[in-house]
Amino acid sequence: PDNIVKKMIRIFKLTNAAFSNFLSGQCTDAILMGILCFILMTILRMPFAFIISVMLCITALIPFIGAFITFVIGALLICAVSPIKSIWFMVMILLLQQFDEHVMYPKVVGQSVGLSPILAITAILIGGGIGGVIGMLISLPICSVLCVIFNEILDDKTKEKNERNID
């Protein structure tokens, strides 16, 4: 039927927009992480600042796990030059990762898909619990689509109720 096809098309358009916005938010977060890493490594006069920051920028596209990959590889690289700086690097990456997980990622990526930071964190935790890394990646766009659909249904019900009260 025509009305079901229109609803399906609406859902597909919402899903496309949510995933597009999610990817742009994810890329923005990754770039910000790389820039912050480069600035901090430069201030702390650590070797391989540019290479490690670019690596973090790429691996940060994987939520929550990406920084760990850079943590291990970067620590090994820096350890070859200075074991003490390697320890400082590990502390810096741990703090940067915590800042990203709890402040920057929910704000940047959550806003890109139209979710509040608390709803973004909740969606990621539930998605990760259900589907692991893949669940984390798709939970924000799915939650965004569900919120839009839920809000539209609520608006329709409110309009119907108001129209009945007017009559």
Short mmCIF file of N, CA and C in Angstrom, two decimals:
data_model
loop_
_atom_site.label_atom_id
_atom_site.label_comp_id
_atom_site.label_asym_id
_atom_site.label_seq_id
_atom_site.Cartn_x
_atom_site.Cartn_y
_atom_site.Cartn_z
N PRO A 1 0.82 -1.21 0.00
CA PRO A 1 0.00 0.00 0.00
C PRO A 1 0.86 1.27 0.00
N ASP A 2 0.27 2.31 -0.53
CA ASP A 2 0.96 3.58 -0.72
C ASP A 2 1.48 4.18 0.59
N ASN A 3 0.67 4.14 1.64
CA ASN A 3 1.08 4.76 2.90
C ASN A 3 2.26 4.02 3.54
N ILE A 4 2.32 2.71 3.38
CA ILE A 4 3.44 1.93 3.94
C ILE A 4 4.72 2.21 3.16
N VAL A 5 4.60 2.33 1.83
CA VAL A 5 5.77 2.65 1.00
C VAL A 5 6.32 4.02 1.38
N LYS A 6 5.44 5.00 1.61
CA LYS A 6 5.89 6.34 2.00
C LYS A 6 6.60 6.30 3.34
N LYS A 7 6.08 5.53 4.28
CA LYS A 7 6.72 5.41 5.60
C LYS A 7 8.09 4.73 5.48
N MET A 8 8.17 3.70 4.63
CA MET A 8 9.46 3.01 4.44
C MET A 8 10.48 3.94 3.81
N ILE A 9 10.06 4.71 2.82
CA ILE A 9 10.97 5.66 2.18
C ILE A 9 11.44 6.69 3.20
N ARG A 10 10.55 7.16 4.05
CA ARG A 10 10.91 8.12 5.11
C ARG A 10 11.95 7.51 6.04
N ILE A 11 11.75 6.26 6.43
CA ILE A 11 12.71 5.60 7.32
C ILE A 11 14.06 5.43 6.63
N PHE A 12 14.06 5.06 5.35
CA PHE A 12 15.33 4.91 4.61
C PHE A 12 16.06 6.25 4.51
N LYS A 13 15.32 7.33 4.27
CA LYS A 13 15.94 8.66 4.19
C LYS A 13 16.52 9.07 5.55
N LEU A 14 15.78 8.79 6.62
CA LEU A 14 16.28 9.09 7.96
C LEU A 14 17.55 8.29 8.27
N THR A 15 17.53 7.03 7.90
CA THR A 15 18.68 6.16 8.15
C THR A 15 19.90 6.64 7.36
N ASN A 16 19.69 7.00 6.11
CA ASN A 16 20.79 7.51 5.29
C ASN A 16 21.37 8.78 5.90
N ALA A 17 20.50 9.70 6.31
CA ALA A 17 20.97 10.95 6.91
C ALA A 17 21.71 10.68 8.22
N ALA A 18 21.17 9.78 9.04
CA ALA A 18 21.80 9.47 10.33
C ALA A 18 23.19 8.86 10.14
N PHE A 19 23.32 7.92 9.22
CA PHE A 19 24.64 7.30 8.99
C PHE A 19 25.62 8.28 8.37
N SER A 20 25.15 9.14 7.47
CA SER A 20 26.03 10.17 6.88
C SER A 20 26.52 11.13 7.95
N ASN A 21 25.61 11.60 8.79
CA ASN A 21 25.98 12.51 9.87
C ASN A 21 26.90 11.83 10.87
N PHE A 22 26.64 10.55 11.14
CA PHE A 22 27.49 9.80 12.05
C PHE A 22 28.92 9.71 11.52
N LEU A 23 29.06 9.38 10.25
CA LEU A 23 30.40 9.28 9.66
C LEU A 23 31.13 10.61 9.68
N SER A 24 30.43 11.70 9.40
CA SER A 24 31.10 13.00 9.45
C SER A 24 31.48 13.36 10.88
N GLY A 25 30.63 13.04 11.85
CA GLY A 25 30.97 13.27 13.26
C GLY A 25 32.13 12.42 13.71
N GLN A 26 32.15 11.18 13.26
CA GLN A 26 33.23 10.25 13.60
C GLN A 26 34.57 10.78 13.04
N CYS A 27 34.54 11.25 11.82
CA CYS A 27 35.77 11.81 11.21
C CYS A 27 36.21 13.07 11.93
N THR A 28 35.26 13.92 12.31
CA THR A 28 35.60 15.14 13.05
C THR A 28 36.25 14.79 14.38
N ASP A 29 35.70 13.83 15.09
CA ASP A 29 36.27 13.41 16.37
C ASP A 29 37.68 12.85 16.18
N ALA A 30 37.87 12.05 15.15
CA ALA A 30 39.19 11.45 14.89
C ALA A 30 40.23 12.53 14.58
N ILE A 31 39.84 13.51 13.79
CA ILE A 31 40.76 14.60 13.45
C ILE A 31 41.10 15.41 14.70
N LEU A 32 40.10 15.70 15.52
CA LEU A 32 40.36 16.44 16.76
C LEU A 32 41.29 15.67 17.68
N MET A 33 41.09 14.35 17.76
CA MET A 33 41.98 13.52 18.59
C MET A 33 43.42 13.59 18.07
N GLY A 34 43.58 13.50 16.75
CA GLY A 34 44.92 13.57 16.16
C GLY A 34 45.58 14.91 16.43
N ILE A 35 44.82 15.99 16.32
CA ILE A 35 45.37 17.33 16.56
C ILE A 35 45.76 17.49 18.03
N LEU A 36 44.86 17.05 18.94
CA LEU A 36 45.19 17.14 20.37
C LEU A 36 46.42 16.31 20.71
N CYS A 37 46.52 15.14 20.13
CA CYS A 37 47.68 14.28 20.37
C CYS A 37 48.96 14.97 19.89
N PHE A 38 48.90 15.55 18.71
CA PHE A 38 50.08 16.23 18.16
C PHE A 38 50.50 17.40 19.05
N ILE A 39 49.52 18.20 19.48
CA ILE A 39 49.83 19.35 20.34
C ILE A 39 50.46 18.89 21.65
N LEU A 40 49.85 17.90 22.28
CA LEU A 40 50.38 17.41 23.56
C LEU A 40 51.77 16.79 23.40
N MET A 41 51.96 16.01 22.34
CA MET A 41 53.27 15.38 22.13
C MET A 41 54.34 16.42 21.82
N THR A 42 53.96 17.48 21.11
CA THR A 42 54.91 18.55 20.81
C THR A 42 55.28 19.30 22.09
N ILE A 43 54.28 19.60 22.92
CA ILE A 43 54.54 20.29 24.19
C ILE A 43 55.46 19.44 25.08
N LEU A 44 55.21 18.12 25.10
CA LEU A 44 56.02 17.22 25.93
C LEU A 44 57.32 16.79 25.24
N ARG A 45 57.58 17.33 24.04
CA ARG A 45 58.81 17.06 23.27
C ARG A 45 59.06 15.56 23.06
N MET A 46 58.02 14.89 22.60
CA MET A 46 58.12 13.46 22.34
C MET A 46 58.48 13.20 20.89
N PRO A 47 59.25 12.14 20.64
CA PRO A 47 59.59 11.80 19.26
C PRO A 47 58.39 11.23 18.50
N PHE A 48 58.46 11.27 17.20
CA PHE A 48 57.43 10.70 16.31
C PHE A 48 56.05 11.32 16.51
N ALA A 49 56.00 12.59 16.92
CA ALA A 49 54.72 13.23 17.22
C ALA A 49 53.78 13.22 16.01
N PHE A 50 54.29 13.56 14.85
CA PHE A 50 53.44 13.63 13.67
C PHE A 50 52.94 12.25 13.25
N ILE A 51 53.83 11.28 13.19
CA ILE A 51 53.47 9.93 12.75
C ILE A 51 52.45 9.30 13.71
N ILE A 52 52.68 9.42 14.99
CA ILE A 52 51.77 8.83 15.98
C ILE A 52 50.43 9.55 15.97
N SER A 53 50.45 10.85 15.78
CA SER A 53 49.19 11.61 15.73
C SER A 53 48.36 11.23 14.51
N VAL A 54 49.01 11.04 13.39
CA VAL A 54 48.29 10.59 12.19
C VAL A 54 47.72 9.19 12.41
N MET A 55 48.53 8.33 13.03
CA MET A 55 48.06 6.97 13.34
C MET A 55 46.84 7.03 14.27
N LEU A 56 46.87 7.91 15.27
CA LEU A 56 45.74 8.05 16.18
C LEU A 56 44.52 8.58 15.44
N CYS A 57 44.76 9.50 14.53
CA CYS A 57 43.67 10.06 13.73
C CYS A 57 42.97 8.96 12.93
N ILE A 58 43.72 8.03 12.41
CA ILE A 58 43.15 6.93 11.62
C ILE A 58 42.49 5.89 12.53
N THR A 59 43.18 5.49 13.59
CA THR A 59 42.63 4.44 14.44
C THR A 59 41.49 4.95 15.33
N ALA A 60 41.40 6.25 15.53
CA ALA A 60 40.32 6.81 16.35
C ALA A 60 38.96 6.65 15.69
N LEU A 61 38.95 6.24 14.44
CA LEU A 61 37.68 5.97 13.76
C LEU A 61 36.99 4.74 14.36
N ILE A 62 37.78 3.94 15.08
CA ILE A 62 37.21 2.79 15.80
C ILE A 62 36.95 3.26 17.22
N PRO A 63 35.68 3.43 17.61
CA PRO A 63 35.41 3.98 18.94
C PRO A 63 35.96 3.11 20.06
N PHE A 64 36.54 3.77 21.04
CA PHE A 64 37.02 3.17 22.29
C PHE A 64 38.24 2.26 22.12
N ILE A 65 38.44 1.63 20.98
CA ILE A 65 39.54 0.69 20.80
C ILE A 65 40.69 1.32 20.03
N GLY A 66 40.38 2.28 19.17
CA GLY A 66 41.38 2.89 18.30
C GLY A 66 42.56 3.47 19.05
N ALA A 67 42.29 4.18 20.13
CA ALA A 67 43.38 4.78 20.89
C ALA A 67 44.28 3.72 21.52
N PHE A 68 43.72 2.56 21.84
CA PHE A 68 44.53 1.49 22.42
C PHE A 68 45.55 0.98 21.40
N ILE A 69 45.15 0.89 20.14
CA ILE A 69 46.07 0.45 19.09
C ILE A 69 47.24 1.42 19.00
N THR A 70 46.93 2.72 18.98
CA THR A 70 47.99 3.74 18.94
C THR A 70 48.81 3.71 20.21
N PHE A 71 48.17 3.44 21.34
CA PHE A 71 48.85 3.34 22.63
C PHE A 71 49.99 2.33 22.56
N VAL A 72 49.69 1.15 22.05
CA VAL A 72 50.67 0.06 22.00
C VAL A 72 51.79 0.38 21.00
N ILE A 73 51.40 0.71 19.77
CA ILE A 73 52.40 0.96 18.73
C ILE A 73 53.25 2.20 19.06
N GLY A 74 52.58 3.27 19.51
CA GLY A 74 53.31 4.50 19.86
C GLY A 74 54.27 4.29 21.01
N ALA A 75 53.83 3.55 22.03
CA ALA A 75 54.70 3.28 23.18
C ALA A 75 55.94 2.50 22.75
N LEU A 76 55.76 1.54 21.86
CA LEU A 76 56.92 0.77 21.38
C LEU A 76 57.88 1.64 20.57
N LEU A 77 57.32 2.48 19.71
CA LEU A 77 58.17 3.38 18.91
C LEU A 77 58.97 4.33 19.80
N ILE A 78 58.29 4.97 20.73
CA ILE A 78 58.95 5.95 21.60
C ILE A 78 59.92 5.26 22.55
N CYS A 79 59.60 4.04 22.97
CA CYS A 79 60.48 3.29 23.87
C CYS A 79 61.85 3.03 23.23
N ALA A 80 61.86 2.90 21.91
CA ALA A 80 63.13 2.68 21.20
C ALA A 80 64.04 3.90 21.34
N VAL A 81 63.46 5.08 21.53
CA VAL A 81 64.24 6.30 21.68
C VAL A 81 64.46 6.64 23.15
N SER A 82 63.36 6.59 23.93
CA SER A 82 63.44 6.98 25.35
C SER A 82 62.36 6.25 26.15
N PRO A 83 62.77 5.29 26.98
CA PRO A 83 61.78 4.56 27.78
C PRO A 83 60.97 5.47 28.72
N ILE A 84 61.59 6.52 29.25
CA ILE A 84 60.88 7.42 30.16
C ILE A 84 59.80 8.19 29.41
N LYS A 85 60.13 8.65 28.21
CA LYS A 85 59.13 9.37 27.41
C LYS A 85 58.01 8.42 26.98
N SER A 86 58.35 7.16 26.85
CA SER A 86 57.34 6.17 26.50
C SER A 86 56.30 6.04 27.62
N ILE A 87 56.75 6.09 28.85
CA ILE A 87 55.83 6.03 29.99
C ILE A 87 54.94 7.28 30.00
N TRP A 88 55.55 8.45 29.77
CA TRP A 88 54.76 9.68 29.71
C TRP A 88 53.76 9.65 28.56
N PHE A 89 54.17 9.05 27.46
CA PHE A 89 53.26 8.92 26.32
C PHE A 89 52.05 8.06 26.69
N MET A 90 52.31 6.95 27.39
CA MET A 90 51.20 6.06 27.77
C MET A 90 50.22 6.77 28.70
N VAL A 91 50.75 7.54 29.64
CA VAL A 91 49.88 8.30 30.54
C VAL A 91 49.08 9.33 29.74
N MET A 92 49.76 10.02 28.82
CA MET A 92 49.09 11.04 28.01
C MET A 92 47.97 10.43 27.17
N ILE A 93 48.23 9.31 26.52
CA ILE A 93 47.21 8.66 25.69
C ILE A 93 46.04 8.17 26.54
N LEU A 94 46.32 7.62 27.71
CA LEU A 94 45.23 7.18 28.59
C LEU A 94 44.34 8.35 28.99
N LEU A 95 44.95 9.48 29.34
CA LEU A 95 44.17 10.66 29.71
C LEU A 95 43.40 11.22 28.50
N LEU A 96 44.06 11.26 27.36
CA LEU A 96 43.41 11.75 26.14
C LEU A 96 42.24 10.85 25.75
N GLN A 97 42.42 9.55 25.89
CA GLN A 97 41.34 8.60 25.58
C GLN A 97 40.16 8.79 26.52
N GLN A 98 40.44 8.99 27.80
CA GLN A 98 39.35 9.21 28.76
C GLN A 98 38.60 10.50 28.44
N PHE A 99 39.34 11.54 28.09
CA PHE A 99 38.71 12.80 27.70
C PHE A 99 37.83 12.60 26.47
N ASP A 100 38.34 11.86 25.50
CA ASP A 100 37.57 11.61 24.28
C ASP A 100 36.32 10.79 24.58
N GLU A 101 36.47 9.71 25.31
CA GLU A 101 35.33 8.81 25.59
C GLU A 101 34.22 9.49 26.36
N HIS A 102 34.58 10.31 27.33
CA HIS A 102 33.57 10.85 28.24
C HIS A 102 33.11 12.27 27.92
N VAL A 103 33.89 13.01 27.14
CA VAL A 103 33.53 14.40 26.85
C VAL A 103 33.37 14.64 25.36
N MET A 104 34.46 14.45 24.64
CA MET A 104 34.48 14.88 23.24
C MET A 104 33.63 14.00 22.32
N TYR A 105 33.77 12.69 22.38
CA TYR A 105 33.05 11.79 21.48
C TYR A 105 31.53 11.91 21.63
N PRO A 106 31.00 11.83 22.85
CA PRO A 106 29.53 11.98 22.96
C PRO A 106 29.04 13.33 22.48
N LYS A 107 29.84 14.38 22.72
CA LYS A 107 29.43 15.72 22.31
C LYS A 107 29.49 15.87 20.79
N VAL A 108 30.63 15.54 20.19
CA VAL A 108 30.83 15.75 18.75
C VAL A 108 29.97 14.79 17.93
N VAL A 109 30.10 13.51 18.19
CA VAL A 109 29.38 12.52 17.39
C VAL A 109 27.89 12.50 17.75
N GLY A 110 27.58 12.67 19.03
CA GLY A 110 26.18 12.72 19.44
C GLY A 110 25.45 13.88 18.79
N GLN A 111 26.08 15.04 18.76
CA GLN A 111 25.45 16.21 18.13
C GLN A 111 25.31 16.01 16.63
N SER A 112 26.25 15.32 16.02
CA SER A 112 26.18 15.13 14.57
C SER A 112 24.97 14.29 14.16
N VAL A 113 24.54 13.39 15.04
CA VAL A 113 23.36 12.58 14.74
C VAL A 113 22.11 13.07 15.47
N GLY A 114 22.26 14.16 16.22
CA GLY A 114 21.10 14.76 16.87
C GLY A 114 20.74 14.15 18.21
N LEU A 115 21.72 13.61 18.92
CA LEU A 115 21.47 13.02 20.24
C LEU A 115 22.21 13.80 21.31
N SER A 116 21.64 13.82 22.50
CA SER A 116 22.33 14.45 23.63
C SER A 116 23.52 13.56 24.02
N PRO A 117 24.53 14.14 24.67
CA PRO A 117 25.69 13.32 25.07
C PRO A 117 25.31 12.12 25.93
N ILE A 118 24.38 12.28 26.86
CA ILE A 118 24.01 11.15 27.73
C ILE A 118 23.32 10.05 26.93
N LEU A 119 22.49 10.43 25.98
CA LEU A 119 21.82 9.44 25.14
C LEU A 119 22.84 8.76 24.21
N ALA A 120 23.83 9.54 23.74
CA ALA A 120 24.88 8.96 22.90
C ALA A 120 25.70 7.92 23.67
N ILE A 121 26.09 8.25 24.90
CA ILE A 121 26.86 7.29 25.72
C ILE A 121 26.03 6.04 25.98
N THR A 122 24.74 6.25 26.31
CA THR A 122 23.86 5.11 26.59
C THR A 122 23.73 4.22 25.36
N ALA A 123 23.53 4.83 24.19
CA ALA A 123 23.40 4.06 22.95
C ALA A 123 24.67 3.26 22.66
N ILE A 124 25.82 3.88 22.86
CA ILE A 124 27.09 3.20 22.60
C ILE A 124 27.28 2.02 23.56
N LEU A 125 26.97 2.24 24.83
CA LEU A 125 27.12 1.16 25.81
C LEU A 125 26.18 0.00 25.51
N ILE A 126 24.93 0.31 25.19
CA ILE A 126 23.98 -0.76 24.87
C ILE A 126 24.39 -1.46 23.58
N GLY A 127 24.76 -0.68 22.56
CA GLY A 127 25.20 -1.26 21.28
C GLY A 127 26.43 -2.13 21.45
N GLY A 128 27.39 -1.67 22.27
CA GLY A 128 28.58 -2.46 22.52
C GLY A 128 28.28 -3.73 23.29
N GLY A 129 27.35 -3.64 24.23
CA GLY A 129 26.96 -4.82 25.00
C GLY A 129 26.26 -5.86 24.14
N ILE A 130 25.48 -5.40 23.18
CA ILE A 130 24.74 -6.33 22.32
C ILE A 130 25.59 -6.83 21.16
N GLY A 131 26.30 -5.92 20.49
CA GLY A 131 26.99 -6.31 19.26
C GLY A 131 28.48 -6.06 19.22
N GLY A 132 29.11 -5.81 20.35
CA GLY A 132 30.55 -5.57 20.37
C GLY A 132 30.92 -4.29 19.63
N VAL A 133 32.04 -4.33 18.91
CA VAL A 133 32.53 -3.15 18.20
C VAL A 133 31.54 -2.73 17.11
N ILE A 134 31.01 -3.69 16.38
CA ILE A 134 30.01 -3.38 15.34
C ILE A 134 28.79 -2.73 15.97
N GLY A 135 28.37 -3.22 17.11
CA GLY A 135 27.24 -2.64 17.82
C GLY A 135 27.50 -1.20 18.23
N MET A 136 28.74 -0.92 18.67
CA MET A 136 29.12 0.45 19.02
C MET A 136 29.02 1.36 17.81
N LEU A 137 29.48 0.85 16.67
CA LEU A 137 29.51 1.67 15.46
C LEU A 137 28.12 2.01 14.94
N ILE A 138 27.20 1.07 15.02
CA ILE A 138 25.88 1.33 14.43
C ILE A 138 24.84 1.79 15.43
N SER A 139 25.16 1.78 16.73
CA SER A 139 24.15 2.12 17.73
C SER A 139 23.72 3.58 17.68
N LEU A 140 24.66 4.50 17.44
CA LEU A 140 24.29 5.92 17.40
C LEU A 140 23.34 6.24 16.25
N PRO A 141 23.65 5.84 15.02
CA PRO A 141 22.71 6.14 13.94
C PRO A 141 21.35 5.47 14.14
N ILE A 142 21.35 4.24 14.63
CA ILE A 142 20.07 3.54 14.86
C ILE A 142 19.26 4.26 15.94
N CYS A 143 19.91 4.65 17.01
CA CYS A 143 19.23 5.37 18.08
C CYS A 143 18.69 6.70 17.56
N SER A 144 19.45 7.36 16.72
CA SER A 144 19.00 8.63 16.13
C SER A 144 17.73 8.44 15.31
N VAL A 145 17.72 7.42 14.46
CA VAL A 145 16.54 7.14 13.63
C VAL A 145 15.34 6.80 14.52
N LEU A 146 15.56 5.97 15.53
CA LEU A 146 14.46 5.60 16.42
C LEU A 146 13.91 6.81 17.18
N CYS A 147 14.78 7.71 17.59
CA CYS A 147 14.32 8.92 18.29
C CYS A 147 13.49 9.80 17.37
N VAL A 148 13.93 9.97 16.12
CA VAL A 148 13.17 10.79 15.18
C VAL A 148 11.80 10.17 14.93
N ILE A 149 11.76 8.86 14.70
CA ILE A 149 10.48 8.17 14.45
C ILE A 149 9.58 8.28 15.68
N PHE A 150 10.15 8.07 16.86
CA PHE A 150 9.37 8.16 18.09
C PHE A 150 8.80 9.57 18.27
N ASN A 151 9.63 10.60 18.01
CA ASN A 151 9.16 11.98 18.12
C ASN A 151 8.06 12.29 17.12
N GLU A 152 8.19 11.76 15.90
CA GLU A 152 7.14 11.98 14.89
C GLU A 152 5.83 11.32 15.30
N ILE A 153 5.92 10.11 15.83
CA ILE A 153 4.71 9.41 16.30
C ILE A 153 4.07 10.20 17.44
N LEU A 154 4.90 10.67 18.36
CA LEU A 154 4.39 11.46 19.48
C LEU A 154 3.72 12.75 18.99
N ASP A 155 4.35 13.43 18.02
CA ASP A 155 3.76 14.64 17.46
C ASP A 155 2.42 14.36 16.80
N ASP A 156 2.35 13.27 16.04
CA ASP A 156 1.09 12.90 15.38
C ASP A 156 0.00 12.62 16.41
N LYS A 157 0.34 11.88 17.46
CA LYS A 157 -0.65 11.56 18.50
C LYS A 157 -1.10 12.83 19.22
N THR A 158 -0.18 13.74 19.47
CA THR A 158 -0.53 15.00 20.13
C THR A 158 -1.46 15.84 19.26
N LYS A 159 -1.15 15.90 17.95
CA LYS A 159 -2.02 16.64 17.02
C LYS A 159 -3.41 16.05 17.00
N GLU A 160 -3.49 14.71 16.92
CA GLU A 160 -4.80 14.04 16.90
C GLU A 160 -5.58 14.34 18.17
N LYS A 161 -4.90 14.30 19.31
CA LYS A 161 -5.57 14.55 20.58
C LYS A 161 -6.06 16.01 20.63
N ASN A 162 -5.23 16.95 20.18
CA ASN A 162 -5.62 18.35 20.19
C ASN A 162 -6.79 18.61 19.24
N GLU A 163 -6.77 17.96 18.09
CA GLU A 163 -7.88 18.13 17.12
C GLU A 163 -9.19 17.58 17.69
N ARG A 164 -9.10 16.46 18.41
CA ARG A 164 -10.32 15.90 19.04
C ARG A 164 -10.83 16.81 20.15
N ASN A 165 -9.92 17.44 20.88
CA ASN A 165 -10.33 18.33 21.96
C ASN A 165 -10.97 19.62 21.44
N ILE A 166 -10.51 20.07 20.25
CA ILE A 166 -11.06 21.28 19.65
C ILE A 166 -12.49 21.01 19.18
N ASP A 167 -12.72 19.84 18.58
CA ASP A 167 -14.06 19.50 18.08
C ASP A 167 -14.96 19.26 19.23
#
